[in-house]
Amino acid sequence: MGTSEESWEDAAHEAFREASQSVDDISGINVEKWTASVEDDEIVQYKVTTEIAFPVEH
């Protein structure tokens, strides 16, 4: 999951950055769900739930 106060795109970048700290050779990202937190009729936090694709060695 990634979050941002700016945009869903930034939230997706955040999810990728977080995953890349512990997963090597990421080959793709699939955004499963786009949501947001709203306060006083304004979006205050954008959220994405993602799946991260990467090779698995056997």
mmCIF file of N, CA, C and O in Angstrom, residues 1-3 7-9 11-12 15 29-36 45-51:
data_model
loop_
_atom_site.group_PDB
_atom_site.id
_atom_site.type_symbol
_atom_site.label_atom_id
_atom_site.label_comp_id
_atom_site.label_asym_id
_atom_site.label_seq_id
_atom_site.Cartn_x
_atom_site.Cartn_y
_atom_site.Cartn_z
ATOM 1 N N MET A 1 0.844 -1.172 0.000
ATOM 2 C CA MET A 1 0.000 0.000 0.000
ATOM 3 C C MET A 1 0.894 1.241 0.000
ATOM 4 O O MET A 1 1.927 1.276 0.659
ATOM 5 N N GLY A 2 0.476 2.241 -0.739
ATOM 6 C CA GLY A 2 1.190 3.510 -0.745
ATOM 7 C C GLY A 2 0.241 4.638 -0.421
ATOM 8 O O GLY A 2 -0.960 4.543 -0.690
ATOM 9 N N THR A 3 0.756 5.684 0.184
ATOM 10 C CA THR A 3 -0.066 6.843 0.530
ATOM 11 C C THR A 3 0.644 8.125 0.124
ATOM 12 O O THR A 3 1.873 8.167 0.025
ATOM 13 N N SER A 7 -1.261 12.995 -4.585
ATOM 14 C CA SER A 7 -2.002 12.373 -5.690
ATOM 15 C C SER A 7 -1.939 10.849 -5.583
ATOM 16 O O SER A 7 -1.110 10.291 -4.867
ATOM 17 N N TRP A 8 -2.815 10.172 -6.370
ATOM 18 C CA TRP A 8 -2.757 8.716 -6.443
ATOM 19 C C TRP A 8 -1.463 8.277 -7.125
ATOM 20 O O TRP A 8 -0.886 7.264 -6.768
ATOM 21 N N GLU A 9 -0.990 9.032 -8.109
ATOM 22 C CA GLU A 9 0.268 8.696 -8.775
ATOM 23 C C GLU A 9 1.423 8.707 -7.768
ATOM 24 O O GLU A 9 2.247 7.789 -7.747
ATOM 25 N N ALA A 11 1.149 8.212 -4.614
ATOM 26 C CA ALA A 11 0.918 7.075 -3.721
ATOM 27 C C ALA A 11 1.445 5.785 -4.357
ATOM 28 O O ALA A 11 2.042 4.950 -3.677
ATOM 29 N N ALA A 12 1.245 5.621 -5.667
ATOM 30 C CA ALA A 12 1.768 4.447 -6.368
ATOM 31 C C ALA A 12 3.297 4.446 -6.350
ATOM 32 O O ALA A 12 3.924 3.402 -6.138
ATOM 33 N N ALA A 15 4.388 3.272 -2.949
ATOM 34 C CA ALA A 15 4.277 1.818 -2.807
ATOM 35 C C ALA A 15 5.471 1.129 -3.462
ATOM 36 O O ALA A 15 6.054 0.198 -2.897
ATOM 37 N N ILE A 29 4.004 -3.165 -11.436
ATOM 38 C CA ILE A 29 3.145 -2.806 -10.312
ATOM 39 C C ILE A 29 1.712 -2.737 -10.838
ATOM 40 O O ILE A 29 1.474 -2.178 -11.911
ATOM 41 N N ASN A 30 0.793 -3.347 -10.128
ATOM 42 C CA ASN A 30 -0.609 -3.348 -10.507
ATOM 43 C C ASN A 30 -1.395 -2.682 -9.386
ATOM 44 O O ASN A 30 -1.380 -3.156 -8.247
ATOM 45 N N VAL A 31 -2.060 -1.576 -9.700
ATOM 46 C CA VAL A 31 -2.865 -0.896 -8.690
ATOM 47 C C VAL A 31 -4.222 -1.606 -8.626
ATOM 48 O O VAL A 31 -4.966 -1.635 -9.588
ATOM 49 N N GLU A 32 -4.497 -2.216 -7.487
ATOM 50 C CA GLU A 32 -5.719 -2.974 -7.269
ATOM 51 C C GLU A 32 -6.876 -2.076 -6.817
ATOM 52 O O GLU A 32 -8.018 -2.319 -7.162
ATOM 53 N N LYS A 33 -6.555 -1.072 -6.030
ATOM 54 C CA LYS A 33 -7.604 -0.280 -5.389
ATOM 55 C C LYS A 33 -7.117 1.148 -5.198
ATOM 56 O O LYS A 33 -5.976 1.363 -4.788
ATOM 57 N N TRP A 34 -7.960 2.101 -5.536
ATOM 58 C CA TRP A 34 -7.672 3.525 -5.356
ATOM 59 C C TRP A 34 -8.662 4.061 -4.331
ATOM 60 O O TRP A 34 -9.873 3.975 -4.542
ATOM 61 N N THR A 35 -8.189 4.613 -3.228
ATOM 62 C CA THR A 35 -9.073 5.173 -2.209
ATOM 63 C C THR A 35 -8.498 6.495 -1.705
ATOM 64 O O THR A 35 -7.373 6.859 -2.045
ATOM 65 N N ALA A 36 -9.276 7.198 -0.907
ATOM 66 C CA ALA A 36 -8.803 8.470 -0.353
ATOM 67 C C ALA A 36 -9.500 8.743 0.972
ATOM 68 O O ALA A 36 -10.630 8.311 1.194
ATOM 69 N N GLN A 45 -5.710 12.544 1.955
ATOM 70 C CA GLN A 45 -4.706 11.496 1.744
ATOM 71 C C GLN A 45 -5.198 10.545 0.653
ATOM 72 O O GLN A 45 -6.308 10.034 0.721
ATOM 73 N N TYR A 46 -4.339 10.347 -0.344
ATOM 74 C CA TYR A 46 -4.604 9.418 -1.436
ATOM 75 C C TYR A 46 -3.961 8.085 -1.069
ATOM 76 O O TYR A 46 -2.861 8.056 -0.519
ATOM 77 N N LYS A 47 -4.655 6.984 -1.393
ATOM 78 C CA LYS A 47 -4.145 5.662 -1.037
ATOM 79 C C LYS A 47 -4.298 4.716 -2.220
ATOM 80 O O LYS A 47 -5.299 4.757 -2.922
ATOM 81 N N VAL A 48 -3.284 3.875 -2.439
ATOM 82 C CA VAL A 48 -3.372 2.818 -3.438
ATOM 83 C C VAL A 48 -2.977 1.496 -2.794
ATOM 84 O O VAL A 48 -2.051 1.437 -1.989
ATOM 85 N N THR A 49 -3.710 0.464 -3.140
ATOM 86 C CA THR A 49 -3.353 -0.899 -2.760
ATOM 87 C C THR A 49 -2.806 -1.548 -4.014
ATOM 88 O O THR A 49 -3.443 -1.500 -5.070
ATOM 89 N N THR A 50 -1.625 -2.122 -3.920
ATOM 90 C CA THR A 50 -0.937 -2.620 -5.111
ATOM 91 C C THR A 50 -0.515 -4.082 -4.981
ATOM 92 O O THR A 50 -0.415 -4.612 -3.879
ATOM 93 N N GLU A 51 -0.269 -4.668 -6.152
ATOM 94 C CA GLU A 51 0.438 -5.934 -6.250
ATOM 95 C C GLU A 51 1.747 -5.611 -6.957
ATOM 96 O O GLU A 51 1.758 -4.858 -7.930
#
